[in-house]
XYZ file of C-alpha atoms in Angstrom:
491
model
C -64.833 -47.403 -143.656
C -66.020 -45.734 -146.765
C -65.044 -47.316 -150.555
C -63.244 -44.905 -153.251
C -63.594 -45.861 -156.533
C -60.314 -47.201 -158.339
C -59.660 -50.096 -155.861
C -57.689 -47.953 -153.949
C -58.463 -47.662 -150.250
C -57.188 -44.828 -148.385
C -58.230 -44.441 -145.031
C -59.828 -40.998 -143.745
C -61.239 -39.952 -140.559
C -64.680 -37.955 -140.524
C -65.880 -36.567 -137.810
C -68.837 -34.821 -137.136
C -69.783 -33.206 -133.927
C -73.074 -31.380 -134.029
C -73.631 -28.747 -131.262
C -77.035 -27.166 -131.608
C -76.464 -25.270 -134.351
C -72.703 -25.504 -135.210
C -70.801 -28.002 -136.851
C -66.909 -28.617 -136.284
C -65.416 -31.087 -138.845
C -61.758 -32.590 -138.425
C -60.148 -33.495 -141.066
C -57.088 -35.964 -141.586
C -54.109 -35.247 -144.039
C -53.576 -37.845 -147.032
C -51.420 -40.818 -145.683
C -48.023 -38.914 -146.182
C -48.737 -36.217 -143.183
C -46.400 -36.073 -140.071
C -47.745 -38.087 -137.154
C -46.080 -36.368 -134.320
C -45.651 -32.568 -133.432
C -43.849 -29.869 -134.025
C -41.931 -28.578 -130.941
C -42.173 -24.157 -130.796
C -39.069 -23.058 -131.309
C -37.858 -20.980 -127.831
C -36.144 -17.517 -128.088
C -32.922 -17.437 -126.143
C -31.962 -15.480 -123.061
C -29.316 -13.637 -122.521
C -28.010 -12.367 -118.527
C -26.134 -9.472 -118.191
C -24.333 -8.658 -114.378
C -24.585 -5.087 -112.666
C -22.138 -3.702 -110.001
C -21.946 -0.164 -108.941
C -20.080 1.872 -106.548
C -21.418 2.621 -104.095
C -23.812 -0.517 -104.494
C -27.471 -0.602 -103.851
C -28.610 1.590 -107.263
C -31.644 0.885 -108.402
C -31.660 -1.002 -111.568
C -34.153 0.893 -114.716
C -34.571 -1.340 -117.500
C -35.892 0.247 -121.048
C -37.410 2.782 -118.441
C -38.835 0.262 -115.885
C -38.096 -0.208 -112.419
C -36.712 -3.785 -112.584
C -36.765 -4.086 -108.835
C -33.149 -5.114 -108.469
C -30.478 -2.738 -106.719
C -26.823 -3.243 -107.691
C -25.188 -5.446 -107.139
C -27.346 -8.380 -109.222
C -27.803 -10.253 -112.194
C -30.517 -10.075 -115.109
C -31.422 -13.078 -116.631
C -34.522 -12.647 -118.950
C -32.922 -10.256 -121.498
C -34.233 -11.089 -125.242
C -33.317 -8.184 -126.616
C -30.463 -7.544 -128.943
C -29.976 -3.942 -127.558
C -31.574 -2.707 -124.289
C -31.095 0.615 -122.182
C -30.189 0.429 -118.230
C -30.181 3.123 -116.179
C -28.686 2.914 -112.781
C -30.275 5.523 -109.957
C -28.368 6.677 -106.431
C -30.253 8.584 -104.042
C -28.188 11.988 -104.132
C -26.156 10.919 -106.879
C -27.095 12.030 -111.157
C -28.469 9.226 -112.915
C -26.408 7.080 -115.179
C -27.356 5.632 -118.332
C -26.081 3.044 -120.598
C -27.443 0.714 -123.748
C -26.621 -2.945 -123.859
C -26.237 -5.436 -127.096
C -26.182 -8.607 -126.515
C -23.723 -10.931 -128.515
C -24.609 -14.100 -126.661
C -26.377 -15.982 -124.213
C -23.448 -15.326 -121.715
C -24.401 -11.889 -121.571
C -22.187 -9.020 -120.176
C -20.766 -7.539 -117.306
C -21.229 -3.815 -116.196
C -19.492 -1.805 -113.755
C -20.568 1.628 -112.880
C -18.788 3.835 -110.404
C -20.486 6.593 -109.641
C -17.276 8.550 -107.683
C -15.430 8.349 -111.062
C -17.929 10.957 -112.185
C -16.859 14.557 -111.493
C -20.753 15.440 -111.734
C -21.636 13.492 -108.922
C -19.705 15.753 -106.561
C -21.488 18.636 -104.604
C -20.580 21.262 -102.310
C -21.169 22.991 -98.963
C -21.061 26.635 -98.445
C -19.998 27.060 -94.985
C -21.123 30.561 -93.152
C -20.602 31.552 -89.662
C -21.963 34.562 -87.713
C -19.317 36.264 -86.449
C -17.134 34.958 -89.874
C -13.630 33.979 -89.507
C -14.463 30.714 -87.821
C -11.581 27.572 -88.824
C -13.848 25.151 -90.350
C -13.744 21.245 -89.709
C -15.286 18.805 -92.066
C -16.294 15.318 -90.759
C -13.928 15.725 -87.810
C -11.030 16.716 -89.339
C -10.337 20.371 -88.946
C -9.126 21.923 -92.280
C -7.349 25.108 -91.470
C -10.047 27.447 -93.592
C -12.138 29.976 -92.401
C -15.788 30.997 -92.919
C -17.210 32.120 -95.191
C -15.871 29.166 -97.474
C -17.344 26.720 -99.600
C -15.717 23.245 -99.905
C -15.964 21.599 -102.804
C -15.678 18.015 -105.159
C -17.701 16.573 -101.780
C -19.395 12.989 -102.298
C -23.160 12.979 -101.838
C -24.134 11.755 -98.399
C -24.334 13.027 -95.095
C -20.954 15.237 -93.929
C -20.708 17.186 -90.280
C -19.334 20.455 -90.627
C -17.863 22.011 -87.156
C -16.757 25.766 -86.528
C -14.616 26.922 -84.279
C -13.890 30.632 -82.704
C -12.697 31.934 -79.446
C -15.130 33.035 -76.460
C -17.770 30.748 -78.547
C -18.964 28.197 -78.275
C -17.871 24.899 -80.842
C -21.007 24.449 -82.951
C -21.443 21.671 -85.920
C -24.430 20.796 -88.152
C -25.120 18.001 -90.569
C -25.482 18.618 -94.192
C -26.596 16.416 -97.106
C -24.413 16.661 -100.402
C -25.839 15.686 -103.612
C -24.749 15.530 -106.648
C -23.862 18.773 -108.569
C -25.838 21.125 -105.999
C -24.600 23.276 -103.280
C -25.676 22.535 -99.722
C -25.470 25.373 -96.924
C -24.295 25.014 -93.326
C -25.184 28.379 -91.409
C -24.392 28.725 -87.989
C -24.616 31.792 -85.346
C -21.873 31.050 -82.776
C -22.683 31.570 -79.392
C -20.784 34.088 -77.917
C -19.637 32.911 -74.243
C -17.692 35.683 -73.515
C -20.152 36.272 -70.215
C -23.070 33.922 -71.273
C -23.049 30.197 -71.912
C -26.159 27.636 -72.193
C -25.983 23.779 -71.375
C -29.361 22.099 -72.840
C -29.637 18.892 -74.735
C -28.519 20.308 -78.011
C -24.797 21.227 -77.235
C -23.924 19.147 -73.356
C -25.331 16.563 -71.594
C -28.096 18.032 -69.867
C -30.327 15.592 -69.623
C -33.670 18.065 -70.495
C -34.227 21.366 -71.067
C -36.480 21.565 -68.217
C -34.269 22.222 -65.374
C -35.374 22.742 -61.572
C -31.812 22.767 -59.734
C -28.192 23.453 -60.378
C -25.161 23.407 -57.403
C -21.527 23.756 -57.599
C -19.210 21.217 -55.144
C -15.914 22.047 -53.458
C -14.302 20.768 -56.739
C -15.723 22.626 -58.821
C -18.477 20.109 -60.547
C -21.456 21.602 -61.450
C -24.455 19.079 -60.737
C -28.090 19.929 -62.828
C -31.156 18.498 -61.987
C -33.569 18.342 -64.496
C -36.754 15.908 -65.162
C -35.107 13.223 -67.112
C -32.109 13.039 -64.408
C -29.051 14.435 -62.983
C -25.846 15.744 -64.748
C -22.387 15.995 -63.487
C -20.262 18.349 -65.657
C -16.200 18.725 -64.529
C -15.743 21.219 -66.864
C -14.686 18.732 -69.549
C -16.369 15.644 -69.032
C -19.918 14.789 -68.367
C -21.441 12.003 -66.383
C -25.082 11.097 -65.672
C -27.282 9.411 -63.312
C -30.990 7.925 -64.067
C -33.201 5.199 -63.313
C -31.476 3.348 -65.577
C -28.008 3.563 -63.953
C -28.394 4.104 -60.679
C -30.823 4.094 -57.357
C -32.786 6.614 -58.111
C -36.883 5.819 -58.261
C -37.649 8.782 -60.261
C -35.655 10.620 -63.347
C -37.079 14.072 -61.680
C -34.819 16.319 -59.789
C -36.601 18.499 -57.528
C -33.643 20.536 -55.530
C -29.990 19.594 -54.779
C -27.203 20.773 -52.185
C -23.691 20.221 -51.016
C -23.184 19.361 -47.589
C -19.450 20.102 -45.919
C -17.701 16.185 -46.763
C -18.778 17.379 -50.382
C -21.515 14.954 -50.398
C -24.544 15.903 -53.202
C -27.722 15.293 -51.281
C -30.970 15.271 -54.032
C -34.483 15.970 -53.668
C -36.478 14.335 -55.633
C -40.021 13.528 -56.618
C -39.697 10.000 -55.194
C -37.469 10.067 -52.633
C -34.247 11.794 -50.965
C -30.339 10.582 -51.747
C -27.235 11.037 -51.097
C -24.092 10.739 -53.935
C -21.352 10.008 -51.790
C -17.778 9.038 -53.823
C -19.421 8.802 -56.716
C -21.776 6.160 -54.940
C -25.588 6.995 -55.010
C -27.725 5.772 -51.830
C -31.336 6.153 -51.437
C -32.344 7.582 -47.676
C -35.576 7.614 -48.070
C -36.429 4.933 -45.758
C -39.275 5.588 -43.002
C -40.427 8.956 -44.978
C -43.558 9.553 -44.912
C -43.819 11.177 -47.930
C -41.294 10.930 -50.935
C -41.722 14.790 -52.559
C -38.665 16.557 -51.476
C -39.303 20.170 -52.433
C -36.089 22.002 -50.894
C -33.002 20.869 -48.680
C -30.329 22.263 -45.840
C -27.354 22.100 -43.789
C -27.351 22.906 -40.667
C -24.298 23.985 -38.863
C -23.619 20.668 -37.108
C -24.107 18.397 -40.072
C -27.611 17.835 -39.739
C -29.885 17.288 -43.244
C -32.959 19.159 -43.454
C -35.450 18.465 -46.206
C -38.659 20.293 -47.076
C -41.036 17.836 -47.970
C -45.096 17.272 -48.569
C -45.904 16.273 -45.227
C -44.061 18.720 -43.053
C -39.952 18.863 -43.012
C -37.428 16.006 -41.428
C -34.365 15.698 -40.259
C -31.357 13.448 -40.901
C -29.199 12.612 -37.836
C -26.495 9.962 -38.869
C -29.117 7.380 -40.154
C -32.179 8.290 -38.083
C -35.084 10.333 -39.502
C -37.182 12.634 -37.315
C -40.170 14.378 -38.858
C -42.285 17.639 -37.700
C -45.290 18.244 -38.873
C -48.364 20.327 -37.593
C -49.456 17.731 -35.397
C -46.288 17.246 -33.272
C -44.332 20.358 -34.073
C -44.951 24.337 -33.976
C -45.055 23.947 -37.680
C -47.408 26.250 -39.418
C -47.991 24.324 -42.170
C -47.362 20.534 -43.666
C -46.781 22.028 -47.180
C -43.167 24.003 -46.820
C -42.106 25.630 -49.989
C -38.300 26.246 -48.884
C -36.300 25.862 -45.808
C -32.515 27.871 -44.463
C -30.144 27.433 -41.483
C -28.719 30.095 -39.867
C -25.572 30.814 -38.578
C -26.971 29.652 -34.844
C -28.156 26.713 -36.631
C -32.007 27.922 -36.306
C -33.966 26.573 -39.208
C -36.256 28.615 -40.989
C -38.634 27.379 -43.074
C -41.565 29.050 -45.337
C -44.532 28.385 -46.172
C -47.139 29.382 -49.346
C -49.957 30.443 -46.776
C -48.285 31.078 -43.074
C -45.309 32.820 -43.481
C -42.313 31.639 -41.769
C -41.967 29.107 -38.913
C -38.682 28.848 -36.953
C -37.140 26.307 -34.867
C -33.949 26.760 -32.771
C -33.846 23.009 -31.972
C -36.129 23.087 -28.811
C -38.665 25.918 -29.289
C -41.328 26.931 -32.196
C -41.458 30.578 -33.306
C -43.873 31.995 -36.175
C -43.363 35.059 -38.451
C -46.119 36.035 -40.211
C -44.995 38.267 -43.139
C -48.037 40.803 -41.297
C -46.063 41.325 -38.255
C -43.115 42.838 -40.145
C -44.650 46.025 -40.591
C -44.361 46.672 -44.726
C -47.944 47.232 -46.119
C -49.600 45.250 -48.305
C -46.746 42.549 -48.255
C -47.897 39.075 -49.491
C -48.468 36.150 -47.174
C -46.650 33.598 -48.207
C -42.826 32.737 -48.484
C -41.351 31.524 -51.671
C -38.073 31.660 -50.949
C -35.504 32.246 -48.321
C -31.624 32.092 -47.647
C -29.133 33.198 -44.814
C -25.992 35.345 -45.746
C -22.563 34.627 -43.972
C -23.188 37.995 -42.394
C -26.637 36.348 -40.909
C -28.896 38.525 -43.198
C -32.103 36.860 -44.107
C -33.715 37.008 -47.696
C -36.952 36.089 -48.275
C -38.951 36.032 -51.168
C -42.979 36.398 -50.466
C -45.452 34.707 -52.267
C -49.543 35.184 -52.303
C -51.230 32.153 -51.632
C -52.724 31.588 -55.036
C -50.699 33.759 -57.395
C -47.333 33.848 -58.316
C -45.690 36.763 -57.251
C -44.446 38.701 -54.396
C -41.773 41.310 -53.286
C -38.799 40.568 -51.580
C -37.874 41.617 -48.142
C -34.565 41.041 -45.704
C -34.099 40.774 -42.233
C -31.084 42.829 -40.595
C -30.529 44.153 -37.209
C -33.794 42.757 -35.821
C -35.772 45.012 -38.586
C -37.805 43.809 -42.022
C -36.944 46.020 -44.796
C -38.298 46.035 -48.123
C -35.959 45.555 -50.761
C -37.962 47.084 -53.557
C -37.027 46.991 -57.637
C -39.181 47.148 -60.093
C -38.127 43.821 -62.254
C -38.413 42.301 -58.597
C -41.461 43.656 -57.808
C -44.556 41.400 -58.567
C -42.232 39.007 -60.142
C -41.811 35.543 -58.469
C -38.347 34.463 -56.930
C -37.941 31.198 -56.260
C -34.704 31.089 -55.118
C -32.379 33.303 -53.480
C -28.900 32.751 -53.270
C -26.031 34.360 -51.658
C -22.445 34.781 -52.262
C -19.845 37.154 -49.860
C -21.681 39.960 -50.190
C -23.377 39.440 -53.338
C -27.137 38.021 -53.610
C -28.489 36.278 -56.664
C -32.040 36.247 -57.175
C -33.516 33.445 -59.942
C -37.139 34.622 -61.076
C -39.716 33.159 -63.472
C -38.908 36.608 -64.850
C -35.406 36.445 -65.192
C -32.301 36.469 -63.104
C -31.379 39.325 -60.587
C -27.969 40.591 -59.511
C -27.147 42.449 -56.596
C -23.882 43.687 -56.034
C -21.780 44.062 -53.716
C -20.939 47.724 -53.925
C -25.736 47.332 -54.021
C -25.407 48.258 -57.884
C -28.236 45.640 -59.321
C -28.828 44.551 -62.916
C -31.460 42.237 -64.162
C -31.020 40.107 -66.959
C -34.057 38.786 -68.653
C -35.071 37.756 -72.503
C -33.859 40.549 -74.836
C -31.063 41.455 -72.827
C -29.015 38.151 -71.864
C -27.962 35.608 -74.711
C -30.001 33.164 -73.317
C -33.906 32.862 -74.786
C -35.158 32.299 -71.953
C -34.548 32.883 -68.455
C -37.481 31.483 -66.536
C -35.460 30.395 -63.042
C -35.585 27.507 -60.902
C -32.481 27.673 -59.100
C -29.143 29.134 -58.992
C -25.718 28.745 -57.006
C -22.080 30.030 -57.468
C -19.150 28.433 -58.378
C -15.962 28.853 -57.153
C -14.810 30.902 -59.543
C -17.770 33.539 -59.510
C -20.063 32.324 -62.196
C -23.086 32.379 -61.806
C -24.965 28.821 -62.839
C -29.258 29.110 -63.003
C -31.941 26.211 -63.620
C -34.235 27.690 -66.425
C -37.823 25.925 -67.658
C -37.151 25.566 -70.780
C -33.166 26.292 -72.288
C -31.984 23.782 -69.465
C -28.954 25.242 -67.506
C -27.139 28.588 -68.125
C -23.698 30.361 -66.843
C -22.516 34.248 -66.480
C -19.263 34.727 -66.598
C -17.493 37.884 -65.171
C -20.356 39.432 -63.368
C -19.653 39.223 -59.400
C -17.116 41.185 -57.328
């Protein structure tokens, strides 16, 4: 307590705090000060609500992503005035400033339909023109070339239509005030037409067999599963749905009840009423490389092991060490009309078995020069002709050759020639050969035409397999455009 002159005694607070060097003095007001404190005074917020149609815009505010997409609620504004902008992916942006009156704030509403300049277009083109246009589904009566217009931004279909082509569609993305194209070339199925995973229900583009039953179906086997097409509808069969072991389709056939009997990678089976069985019980090996009828009903399947036989329920296998088989590798197999089997081999020729007694034919002993060893291919004509396609042992390619009157004959053209058939099939008097080259034609009336890349409207025509229907198409298992059709071509 320190005296002050005049009797008067006010207090006052001194204090001295001495750090090293530095001195901090605090002071006390005269007795009249405020004891307590004085509270900051607080700025007030204001919210302001956002809706937009369509929703999910991102919210920009004064020019900064804010984070918040539309619909939602701002609650930190201190501005008086502030600018949002509101951004749609394919849509313009839209733009808007904001005073705020009170802490209530405002409410916003932006459609962004209402705004002519958020419309686009589509210019729709089709090669050959004149196609009737659909939009989204809907067919609209106009015809390429067209361009359709006051579209919302997003993703549309557009589908075309012409006859002897094929229906094609496309997705296109619309945005705002720009023109979007959707260019198609039609394919023209006057004579060809392509089933692959783009435009059917092929279930790969890699495609080893095709076969047409007594109604008509057309069955493909490719390596993600089979395919039944009625001509309308499509059904499928795969691991997932069915018995099957394996989604790869080695080789199919028809038997005389109708039945479609499958070779497969991992076993044999039989689709019987729309029922699929496995039969692969007691097989000694599950690779099914080629199958056959034989005139009393019997199964044969070419397999990697030797070939077998389905009686009923029973197996029987033949392989070199209990049969006149040539070899336990087989590469294709045929019944004839006396219901011998014939079956061919990559190395020995052909082997034949007439239920009792082994016979061999080595491609040597048929008296062309030069011919190659081994047997690709082979089928039996109604007429009991024999085509075979030959092989060499480590190449792929050969000639082809046919057995008539008890006489080989060459059959020689050049796109057959050194190319490599794989499968031969015949129809009345017609014979179809499918090629890694291509496919090849023979006609009745022995007028032949070969249809490879460049001259067919497929883009490849790498064959597997190939049958014909009932009609006369053709049908063909390709490598890499799945399965394929000509129309119109057989007599």
């Amino acid at each position: 307590m320190i005296p002050i002159s005049g009797g008067k005694m006010v207090q006052r607070i001194i204090a001295l705090i001495c750090v090293s060097h530095f001195c901090i003095f605090l002071l006390s007001c005269e007795k009249s000060v405020f004891t307590g404190y004085l509270e900051e005074r607080k700025s007030e917020n204001y919210t302001l609500n956002i809706e937009s149609m369509p929703t999910n815009a991102a919210v920009y505010l004064n020019g900064k992503n804010t984070g918040h997409l539309t619909p939602c609620t701002l609650t930190w504004l201190k501005r008086e005035k502030d600018t949002l902008t509101l951004k749609l992916n394919l849509y313009s942006d839209t733009t808007f400033v904001t005073y705020s009156m009170s802490t209530s704030g405002g409410k916003y509403f932006i459609d962004f339909q209402a705004n002519s300049k958020n419309f686009g277009k589509i210019s729709c083109a089709t090669t050959p023109s004149n196609a009737v246009i659909s939009l989204d589904g809907k067919r609209t009566n106009l015809r390429t070339p067209f361009t359709l217009s006051k579209l919302e931004p997003g993703n549309h279909v557009v589908g075309y239509s012409y006859p002897d082509h094929r229906d094609d569609s496309m997705k296109v993305e619309v945005a705002a005030s720009k023109i979007s194209y959707a260019n198609i070339l039609l394919e023209d199925t006057t004579q060809w037409v392509s089933y692959n995973t783009y435009n059917s229900k092929v279930l790969a583009d890699m495609v080893y067999s095709v076969i047409s039953d007594r109604d008509n179906n057309i069955w493909i086997g490719s390596i993600n599963g089979l395919s039944k097409f009625d001509g309308k509808n499509w059904f499928t069969y795969t691991q997932s749905n069915s018995a099957l072991r394996t989604n790869v389709i080695n080789t199919l056939t028809v038997d005389k009840q109708n039945r479609v009997w499958i070779g497969t990678t991992k076993g044999f089976y039989v689709i019987e009423k729309g029922t699929l069985i496995d039969y692969s019980y007691n097989l000694p090996d599950q690779t099914i490389v080629a199958l056959a009828e034989g005139k009393d009903g019997t199964m044969w399947a070419a397999f990697q092991g030797g070939v077998c036989k389905l009686k009923g329920s029973a197996w029987q296998v033949y392989a070199i060490t209990n049969s006149g088989l040539k070899d336990n590798y087989p590469t294709c197999i045929g019944v004839d009309g006396n219901n011998k089997v014939w079956i061919g081999s990559r190395t020995f020729g052909l082997s034949i078995f007439d239920g009792t007694t082994w016979s061999y034919i080595p491609t040597s002993s048929m008296n062309i020069a030069g011919l190659e060893a081994g047997v690709a291919s082979i089928t039996i004509s109604e007429g009991g002709v024999v085509w075979v396609g030959t092989t060499r042992p480590d190449y792929d390619y050969g000639r082809i050759v046919y057995f008539k009157n008890n006489s080989w004959t060459l059959y020689s053209q050049s796109s057959l020639n050194n190319n490599y058939t794989r499968f031969i099939k015949t129809w009345k008097d017609n014979v179809v050969f499918a090629t890694k080259n291509g496919i090849g034609i023979l006609g009745a009336s022995n007028e032949f035409k070969f249809f490879r890349r460049g001259n067919s409207k497929l883009w490849d025509l790498g064959a597997y397999q190939a049958d014909v229907d009932r009609k006369g198409n053709i049908w063909f298992a390709t490598a890499l455009c799945g399965a394929g059709k000509v129309k119109k071509i057989l007599n």
